[in-house]
């Protein structure tokens, strides 16, 4: 199996906008992202959006029971191939292989409503167009059960700093994304976790819609 870093950097450079990160997430960030995942006496259904090389996937797999289901939704073909291989070769994932389903498509194209107890999103919203951010957040709202929890992360300081470092169309994009995320977090954020031990340091947003 190719090394995680090799696969990550080959793709990070070729797909800068959609990968949107300079390193795979640390175990500290992964831990914060799944902090709220708990069993409550019934099988769990979990969506991980943008698993990349799987730093969150491994942690989720360590938590799930035999009745639970994990959907991985990943846009990038190389990451999809890497994840398939990882599920075959990593014993912690392999024992859940029949419960893990990979969807090779943009998360916007997932269908259904009230399906998931948890959505763990690794998508780099700060790289996206405002309409795309709105579309994905609306999709998460539809896919999550009313009592479900969404976690997503962003690099600390990016949104406050970027307007000063950009101009023209890019500045307008950054400001529009900031305003969408502020409004969303103002309505739904229940907890914010500061994760210094990640490259770069990050903030995890824990959101609920009710
Ligand atoms: C910031 S990387 C995070 C990867 C990994 N979760 C981590 O923390 O290291 C973002 C991931 O989201 C994927 N991605 C970007 N846009 C997507 C979309 N619309 N639907 C599904 N996956 C997407 C990228 O291919 C990439 O794997």
PDB file of C-alpha atoms and ligand atoms in Angstrom:
ATOM      1  CA  UNK A   1       0.000   0.000   0.000  1.00  0.00           C
ATOM      2  CA  UNK A   2       1.358   3.476  -0.952  1.00  0.00           C
ATOM      3  CA  UNK A   3       2.344   5.673   1.995  1.00  0.00           C
ATOM      4  CA  UNK A   4      -0.338   8.024   3.359  1.00  0.00           C
ATOM      5  CA  UNK A   5       1.828  11.106   2.928  1.00  0.00           C
ATOM      6  CA  UNK A   6       2.758  10.238  -0.667  1.00  0.00           C
ATOM      7  CA  UNK A   7      -0.883   9.818  -1.687  1.00  0.00           C
ATOM      8  CA  UNK A   8      -1.881  12.908   0.276  1.00  0.00           C
ATOM      9  CA  UNK A   9       0.735  15.242  -1.230  1.00  0.00           C
ATOM     10  CA  UNK A  10       0.311  13.970  -4.807  1.00  0.00           C
ATOM     11  CA  UNK A  11      -3.336  14.942  -4.525  1.00  0.00           C
ATOM     12  CA  UNK A  12      -3.021  18.026  -2.330  1.00  0.00           C
ATOM     13  CA  UNK A  13      -0.908  19.722  -5.027  1.00  0.00           C
ATOM     14  CA  UNK A  14      -3.042  18.647  -7.980  1.00  0.00           C
ATOM     15  CA  UNK A  15      -6.381  19.408  -6.313  1.00  0.00           C
ATOM     16  CA  UNK A  16      -5.543  22.417  -4.158  1.00  0.00           C
ATOM     17  CA  UNK A  17      -9.074  23.827  -3.969  1.00  0.00           C
ATOM     18  CA  UNK A  18     -10.855  20.628  -2.985  1.00  0.00           C
ATOM     19  CA  UNK A  19      -8.137  19.126  -0.769  1.00  0.00           C
ATOM     20  CA  UNK A  20      -7.579  22.466   0.928  1.00  0.00           C
ATOM     21  CA  UNK A  21      -5.014  21.364   3.478  1.00  0.00           C
ATOM     22  CA  UNK A  22      -1.265  21.195   3.942  1.00  0.00           C
ATOM     23  CA  UNK A  23      -1.154  17.893   5.869  1.00  0.00           C
ATOM     24  CA  UNK A  24      -3.482  15.058   6.848  1.00  0.00           C
ATOM     25  CA  UNK A  25      -5.268  15.869  10.110  1.00  0.00           C
ATOM     26  CA  UNK A  26      -3.588  14.917  13.395  1.00  0.00           C
ATOM     27  CA  UNK A  27      -4.960  12.372  15.859  1.00  0.00           C
ATOM     28  CA  UNK A  28      -5.784  15.274  18.205  1.00  0.00           C
ATOM     29  CA  UNK A  29      -8.000  16.853  15.563  1.00  0.00           C
ATOM     30  CA  UNK A  30      -9.533  13.452  14.769  1.00  0.00           C
ATOM     31  CA  UNK A  31     -10.292  12.943  18.461  1.00  0.00           C
ATOM     32  CA  UNK A  32     -12.026  16.326  18.705  1.00  0.00           C
ATOM     33  CA  UNK A  33     -14.044  15.632  15.541  1.00  0.00           C
ATOM     34  CA  UNK A  34     -15.496  12.421  16.982  1.00  0.00           C
ATOM     35  CA  UNK A  35     -15.760  13.569  20.609  1.00  0.00           C
ATOM     36  CA  UNK A  36     -19.567  13.484  20.525  1.00  0.00           C
ATOM     37  CA  UNK A  37     -20.036  10.133  18.777  1.00  0.00           C
ATOM     38  CA  UNK A  38     -21.818   7.932  21.337  1.00  0.00           C
ATOM     39  CA  UNK A  39     -24.038   4.864  21.284  1.00  0.00           C
ATOM     40  CA  UNK A  40     -27.524   5.392  22.654  1.00  0.00           C
ATOM     41  CA  UNK A  41     -28.916   1.867  22.581  1.00  0.00           C
ATOM     42  CA  UNK A  42     -29.583   1.694  18.816  1.00  0.00           C
ATOM     43  CA  UNK A  43     -27.420   1.201  15.728  1.00  0.00           C
ATOM     44  CA  UNK A  44     -25.632   4.333  14.564  1.00  0.00           C
ATOM     45  CA  UNK A  45     -25.539   5.650  11.026  1.00  0.00           C
ATOM     46  CA  UNK A  46     -22.549   7.927  10.393  1.00  0.00           C
ATOM     47  CA  UNK A  47     -21.479   9.957   7.369  1.00  0.00           C
ATOM     48  CA  UNK A  48     -17.904  11.065   6.908  1.00  0.00           C
ATOM     49  CA  UNK A  49     -17.626  13.685   4.152  1.00  0.00           C
ATOM     50  CA  UNK A  50     -14.173  14.148   2.607  1.00  0.00           C
ATOM     51  CA  UNK A  51     -12.237  11.362   4.378  1.00  0.00           C
ATOM     52  CA  UNK A  52      -9.113  11.922   2.228  1.00  0.00           C
ATOM     53  CA  UNK A  53      -6.469   9.450   3.466  1.00  0.00           C
ATOM     54  CA  UNK A  54      -8.667   8.496   6.425  1.00  0.00           C
ATOM     55  CA  UNK A  55      -7.328  10.041   9.660  1.00  0.00           C
ATOM     56  CA  UNK A  56     -10.912  10.448  10.961  1.00  0.00           C
ATOM     57  CA  UNK A  57     -12.098   7.182   9.378  1.00  0.00           C
ATOM     58  CA  UNK A  58      -9.687   5.117  11.479  1.00  0.00           C
ATOM     59  CA  UNK A  59     -10.958   6.744  14.686  1.00  0.00           C
ATOM     60  CA  UNK A  60     -14.604   6.290  13.707  1.00  0.00           C
ATOM     61  CA  UNK A  61     -13.958   2.620  12.855  1.00  0.00           C
ATOM     62  CA  UNK A  62     -12.479   2.098  16.308  1.00  0.00           C
ATOM     63  CA  UNK A  63     -15.748   3.368  17.840  1.00  0.00           C
ATOM     64  CA  UNK A  64     -18.406   1.571  15.848  1.00  0.00           C
ATOM     65  CA  UNK A  65     -20.222  -1.643  16.780  1.00  0.00           C
ATOM     66  CA  UNK A  66     -21.308  -4.474  14.528  1.00  0.00           C
ATOM     67  CA  UNK A  67     -24.785  -3.045  13.858  1.00  0.00           C
ATOM     68  CA  UNK A  68     -23.553   0.438  12.924  1.00  0.00           C
ATOM     69  CA  UNK A  69     -23.124   1.796   9.404  1.00  0.00           C
ATOM     70  CA  UNK A  70     -20.479   4.195   8.082  1.00  0.00           C
ATOM     71  CA  UNK A  71     -20.782   6.023   4.752  1.00  0.00           C
ATOM     72  CA  UNK A  72     -17.623   7.618   3.359  1.00  0.00           C
ATOM     73  CA  UNK A  73     -18.249  10.252   0.695  1.00  0.00           C
ATOM     74  CA  UNK A  74     -15.128  11.287  -1.225  1.00  0.00           C
ATOM     75  CA  UNK A  75     -14.752  13.249  -4.444  1.00  0.00           C
ATOM     76  CA  UNK A  76     -11.171  12.370  -5.314  1.00  0.00           C
ATOM     77  CA  UNK A  77     -10.599   9.066  -7.128  1.00  0.00           C
ATOM     78  CA  UNK A  78      -7.078   8.469  -5.752  1.00  0.00           C
ATOM     79  CA  UNK A  79      -8.320   8.941  -2.196  1.00  0.00           C
ATOM     80  CA  UNK A  80     -11.188   6.548  -2.921  1.00  0.00           C
ATOM     81  CA  UNK A  81      -8.725   3.898  -4.141  1.00  0.00           C
ATOM     82  CA  UNK A  82      -6.502   4.495  -1.119  1.00  0.00           C
ATOM     83  CA  UNK A  83      -9.473   4.129   1.261  1.00  0.00           C
ATOM     84  CA  UNK A  84     -10.556   0.864  -0.414  1.00  0.00           C
ATOM     85  CA  UNK A  85      -7.081  -0.536   0.082  1.00  0.00           C
ATOM     86  CA  UNK A  86      -6.902   0.737   3.650  1.00  0.00           C
ATOM     87  CA  UNK A  87     -10.181  -1.041   4.459  1.00  0.00           C
ATOM     88  CA  UNK A  88      -8.709  -4.291   3.082  1.00  0.00           C
ATOM     89  CA  UNK A  89      -5.372  -4.005   4.869  1.00  0.00           C
ATOM     90  CA  UNK A  90      -6.024  -2.266   8.185  1.00  0.00           C
ATOM     91  CA  UNK A  91      -7.431  -4.831  10.676  1.00  0.00           C
ATOM     92  CA  UNK A  92      -9.407  -2.195  12.620  1.00  0.00           C
ATOM     93  CA  UNK A  93     -11.214  -1.210   9.423  1.00  0.00           C
ATOM     94  CA  UNK A  94     -11.322  -4.648   7.864  1.00  0.00           C
ATOM     95  CA  UNK A  95     -13.416  -6.108  10.656  1.00  0.00           C
ATOM     96  CA  UNK A  96     -16.124  -3.552   9.759  1.00  0.00           C
ATOM     97  CA  UNK A  97     -15.746  -3.865   5.980  1.00  0.00           C
ATOM     98  CA  UNK A  98     -19.357  -4.925   5.366  1.00  0.00           C
ATOM     99  CA  UNK A  99     -20.594  -1.917   7.336  1.00  0.00           C
ATOM    100  CA  UNK A 100     -18.502   0.673   5.478  1.00  0.00           C
ATOM    101  CA  UNK A 101     -19.722   2.003   2.142  1.00  0.00           C
ATOM    102  CA  UNK A 102     -17.690   4.339  -0.069  1.00  0.00           C
ATOM    103  CA  UNK A 103     -19.557   6.865  -2.221  1.00  0.00           C
ATOM    104  CA  UNK A 104     -17.302   8.287  -4.920  1.00  0.00           C
ATOM    105  CA  UNK A 105     -19.184  11.536  -5.551  1.00  0.00           C
ATOM    106  CA  UNK A 106     -19.603  15.064  -4.228  1.00  0.00           C
ATOM    107  CA  UNK A 107     -21.460  15.059  -0.920  1.00  0.00           C
ATOM    108  CA  UNK A 108     -24.023  17.412  -2.515  1.00  0.00           C
ATOM    109  CA  UNK A 109     -25.216  14.428  -4.580  1.00  0.00           C
ATOM    110  CA  UNK A 110     -26.077  12.166  -1.643  1.00  0.00           C
ATOM    111  CA  UNK A 111     -29.811  11.588  -1.434  1.00  0.00           C
ATOM    112  CA  UNK A 112     -32.250  11.014   1.412  1.00  0.00           C
ATOM    113  CA  UNK A 113     -33.384  12.763   4.565  1.00  0.00           C
ATOM    114  CA  UNK A 114     -32.901  12.228   8.307  1.00  0.00           C
ATOM    115  CA  UNK A 115     -30.442   9.411   7.651  1.00  0.00           C
ATOM    116  CA  UNK A 116     -27.489  10.113   9.896  1.00  0.00           C
ATOM    117  CA  UNK A 117     -26.894  10.340  13.636  1.00  0.00           C
ATOM    118  CA  UNK A 118     -23.521  11.988  13.023  1.00  0.00           C
ATOM    119  CA  UNK A 119     -21.938  13.834  10.134  1.00  0.00           C
ATOM    120  CA  UNK A 120     -18.171  14.269  10.385  1.00  0.00           C
ATOM    121  CA  UNK A 121     -17.143  16.726   7.694  1.00  0.00           C
ATOM    122  CA  UNK A 122     -13.553  17.263   6.579  1.00  0.00           C
ATOM    123  CA  UNK A 123     -14.519  19.587   3.715  1.00  0.00           C
ATOM    124  CA  UNK A 124     -12.475  22.798   3.303  1.00  0.00           C
ATOM    125  CA  UNK A 125     -15.364  25.307   3.241  1.00  0.00           C
ATOM    126  CA  UNK A 126     -12.982  28.265   3.210  1.00  0.00           C
ATOM    127  CA  UNK A 127     -11.779  27.201  -0.270  1.00  0.00           C
ATOM    128  CA  UNK A 128     -15.243  26.883  -1.783  1.00  0.00           C
ATOM    129  CA  UNK A 129     -17.575  29.247  -3.614  1.00  0.00           C
ATOM    130  CA  UNK A 130     -20.300  30.708  -1.353  1.00  0.00           C
ATOM    131  CA  UNK A 131     -23.117  28.907  -3.236  1.00  0.00           C
ATOM    132  CA  UNK A 132     -21.298  25.608  -2.756  1.00  0.00           C
ATOM    133  CA  UNK A 133     -20.932  26.192   1.003  1.00  0.00           C
ATOM    134  CA  UNK A 134     -24.632  27.010   1.278  1.00  0.00           C
ATOM    135  CA  UNK A 135     -25.578  23.947  -0.790  1.00  0.00           C
ATOM    136  CA  UNK A 136     -23.451  21.598   1.347  1.00  0.00           C
ATOM    137  CA  UNK A 137     -24.699  23.002   4.665  1.00  0.00           C
ATOM    138  CA  UNK A 138     -28.305  22.661   3.442  1.00  0.00           C
ATOM    139  CA  UNK A 139     -27.531  19.086   2.375  1.00  0.00           C
ATOM    140  CA  UNK A 140     -26.106  18.282   5.839  1.00  0.00           C
ATOM    141  CA  UNK A 141     -29.240  19.722   7.433  1.00  0.00           C
ATOM    142  CA  UNK A 142     -31.419  17.459   5.303  1.00  0.00           C
ATOM    143  CA  UNK A 143     -29.284  14.337   5.782  1.00  0.00           C
ATOM    144  CA  UNK A 144     -28.872  14.643   9.556  1.00  0.00           C
ATOM    145  CA  UNK A 145     -31.548  13.309  11.924  1.00  0.00           C
ATOM    146  CA  UNK A 146     -33.171  16.147  13.910  1.00  0.00           C
ATOM    147  CA  UNK A 147     -31.314  15.109  17.080  1.00  0.00           C
ATOM    148  CA  UNK A 148     -28.061  14.398  15.173  1.00  0.00           C
ATOM    149  CA  UNK A 149     -24.691  16.151  15.439  1.00  0.00           C
ATOM    150  CA  UNK A 150     -22.524  17.710  12.729  1.00  0.00           C
ATOM    151  CA  UNK A 151     -18.831  18.355  13.298  1.00  0.00           C
ATOM    152  CA  UNK A 152     -16.581  20.220  10.907  1.00  0.00           C
ATOM    153  CA  UNK A 153     -13.237  21.956  11.240  1.00  0.00           C
ATOM    154  CA  UNK A 154     -11.361  24.879   9.807  1.00  0.00           C
ATOM    155  CA  UNK A 155      -7.871  26.246  10.212  1.00  0.00           C
ATOM    156  CA  UNK A 156      -7.701  28.745  13.071  1.00  0.00           C
ATOM    157  CA  UNK A 157      -7.428  32.378  11.994  1.00  0.00           C
ATOM    158  CA  UNK A 158      -8.055  31.752   8.289  1.00  0.00           C
ATOM    159  CA  UNK A 159     -11.388  33.574   8.059  1.00  0.00           C
ATOM    160  CA  UNK A 160     -10.375  36.658  10.075  1.00  0.00           C
ATOM    161  CA  UNK A 161      -7.010  36.941   8.252  1.00  0.00           C
ATOM    162  CA  UNK A 162      -7.844  36.129   4.645  1.00  0.00           C
ATOM    163  CA  UNK A 163      -9.743  39.355   3.826  1.00  0.00           C
ATOM    164  CA  UNK A 164      -6.523  41.307   4.587  1.00  0.00           C
ATOM    165  CA  UNK A 165      -4.394  39.042   2.383  1.00  0.00           C
ATOM    166  CA  UNK A 166      -6.642  38.918  -0.671  1.00  0.00           C
ATOM    167  CA  UNK A 167      -8.199  41.357  -3.094  1.00  0.00           C
ATOM    168  CA  UNK A 168     -10.713  41.603  -5.914  1.00  0.00           C
ATOM    169  CA  UNK A 169     -12.879  38.566  -6.598  1.00  0.00           C
ATOM    170  CA  UNK A 170     -11.046  36.372  -4.081  1.00  0.00           C
ATOM    171  CA  UNK A 171     -11.642  38.909  -1.298  1.00  0.00           C
ATOM    172  CA  UNK A 172     -15.357  39.020  -2.148  1.00  0.00           C
ATOM    173  CA  UNK A 173     -15.511  35.196  -2.112  1.00  0.00           C
ATOM    174  CA  UNK A 174     -13.752  34.949   1.258  1.00  0.00           C
ATOM    175  CA  UNK A 175     -16.058  37.547   2.806  1.00  0.00           C
ATOM    176  CA  UNK A 176     -19.191  35.860   1.438  1.00  0.00           C
ATOM    177  CA  UNK A 177     -18.098  32.452   2.805  1.00  0.00           C
ATOM    178  CA  UNK A 178     -17.289  34.074   6.157  1.00  0.00           C
ATOM    179  CA  UNK A 179     -20.736  35.610   6.350  1.00  0.00           C
ATOM    180  CA  UNK A 180     -22.467  32.279   5.532  1.00  0.00           C
ATOM    181  CA  UNK A 181     -20.416  30.403   8.137  1.00  0.00           C
ATOM    182  CA  UNK A 182     -20.952  33.097  10.802  1.00  0.00           C
ATOM    183  CA  UNK A 183     -24.697  32.990  10.304  1.00  0.00           C
ATOM    184  CA  UNK A 184     -24.739  29.172  10.341  1.00  0.00           C
ATOM    185  CA  UNK A 185     -22.575  28.929  13.457  1.00  0.00           C
ATOM    186  CA  UNK A 186     -24.568  31.686  15.182  1.00  0.00           C
ATOM    187  CA  UNK A 187     -27.699  29.561  14.749  1.00  0.00           C
ATOM    188  CA  UNK A 188     -26.459  26.029  15.271  1.00  0.00           C
ATOM    189  CA  UNK A 189     -23.047  25.843  16.943  1.00  0.00           C
ATOM    190  CA  UNK A 190     -23.194  24.158  20.366  1.00  0.00           C
ATOM    191  CA  UNK A 191     -19.500  23.814  21.099  1.00  0.00           C
ATOM    192  CA  UNK A 192     -16.178  24.977  19.709  1.00  0.00           C
ATOM    193  CA  UNK A 193     -12.986  22.973  20.304  1.00  0.00           C
ATOM    194  CA  UNK A 194      -9.578  24.559  19.879  1.00  0.00           C
ATOM    195  CA  UNK A 195      -6.998  22.027  18.607  1.00  0.00           C
ATOM    196  CA  UNK A 196      -3.445  23.460  18.803  1.00  0.00           C
ATOM    197  CA  UNK A 197      -1.794  20.123  17.922  1.00  0.00           C
ATOM    198  CA  UNK A 198      -2.585  20.086  14.252  1.00  0.00           C
ATOM    199  CA  UNK A 199      -0.795  21.510  11.232  1.00  0.00           C
ATOM    200  CA  UNK A 200      -2.036  24.227  11.154  1.00  0.00           C
ATOM    201  CA  UNK A 201      -3.866  24.587  14.503  1.00  0.00           C
ATOM    202  CA  UNK A 202      -7.586  24.167  13.972  1.00  0.00           C
ATOM    203  CA  UNK A 203     -11.042  24.812  15.359  1.00  0.00           C
ATOM    204  CA  UNK A 204     -13.733  22.140  15.469  1.00  0.00           C
ATOM    205  CA  UNK A 205     -17.347  23.296  15.296  1.00  0.00           C
ATOM    206  CA  UNK A 206     -19.964  21.026  16.853  1.00  0.00           C
ATOM    207  CA  UNK A 207     -23.442  21.850  15.551  1.00  0.00           C
ATOM    208  CA  UNK A 208     -26.997  20.668  16.158  1.00  0.00           C
ATOM    209  CA  UNK A 209     -30.098  21.721  14.323  1.00  0.00           C
ATOM    210  CA  UNK A 210     -32.478  21.378  17.271  1.00  0.00           C
TER     211      UNK A 210
HETATM  212  C1  LIG B   1      -9.169  19.096   3.964  1.00  0.00           C
HETATM  213  S1  LIG B   1      -9.172  17.506   3.124  1.00  0.00           S
HETATM  214  C2  LIG B   1      -9.497  16.519   4.579  1.00  0.00           C
HETATM  215  C3  LIG B   1      -9.039  15.105   4.451  1.00  0.00           C
HETATM  216  C4  LIG B   1      -9.078  14.322   5.773  1.00  0.00           C
HETATM  217  N1  LIG B   1     -10.425  14.273   6.319  1.00  0.00           N
HETATM  218  C5  LIG B   1      -8.156  14.959   6.794  1.00  0.00           C
HETATM  219  O1  LIG B   1      -8.674  15.564   7.748  1.00  0.00           O
HETATM  220  O2  LIG B   1      -6.939  14.848   6.629  1.00  0.00           O
HETATM  221  C6  LIG B   1     -10.725  17.600   2.275  1.00  0.00           C
HETATM  222  C7  LIG B   1     -11.229  16.329   1.620  1.00  0.00           C
HETATM  223  O3  LIG B   1     -12.536  16.563   1.115  1.00  0.00           O
HETATM  224  C8  LIG B   1     -12.653  16.036  -0.202  1.00  0.00           C
HETATM  225  N2  LIG B   1     -13.725  16.809  -0.863  1.00  0.00           N
HETATM  226  C9  LIG B   1     -13.676  18.097  -1.270  1.00  0.00           C
HETATM  227  N3  LIG B   1     -14.866  18.499  -1.745  1.00  0.00           N
HETATM  228  C10 LIG B   1     -15.712  17.437  -1.611  1.00  0.00           C
HETATM  229  C11 LIG B   1     -17.100  17.232  -1.903  1.00  0.00           C
HETATM  230  N4  LIG B   1     -17.855  18.190  -2.431  1.00  0.00           N
HETATM  231  N5  LIG B   1     -17.644  16.020  -1.621  1.00  0.00           N
HETATM  232  C12 LIG B   1     -16.876  15.019  -1.088  1.00  0.00           C
HETATM  233  N6  LIG B   1     -15.562  15.159  -0.793  1.00  0.00           N
HETATM  234  C13 LIG B   1     -14.978  16.348  -1.048  1.00  0.00           C
HETATM  235  C14 LIG B   1     -11.267  16.230  -0.800  1.00  0.00           C
HETATM  236  O4  LIG B   1     -11.038  15.394  -1.914  1.00  0.00           O
HETATM  237  C15 LIG B   1     -10.393  15.889   0.418  1.00  0.00           C
HETATM  238  O5  LIG B   1     -10.199  14.500   0.516  1.00  0.00           O
END
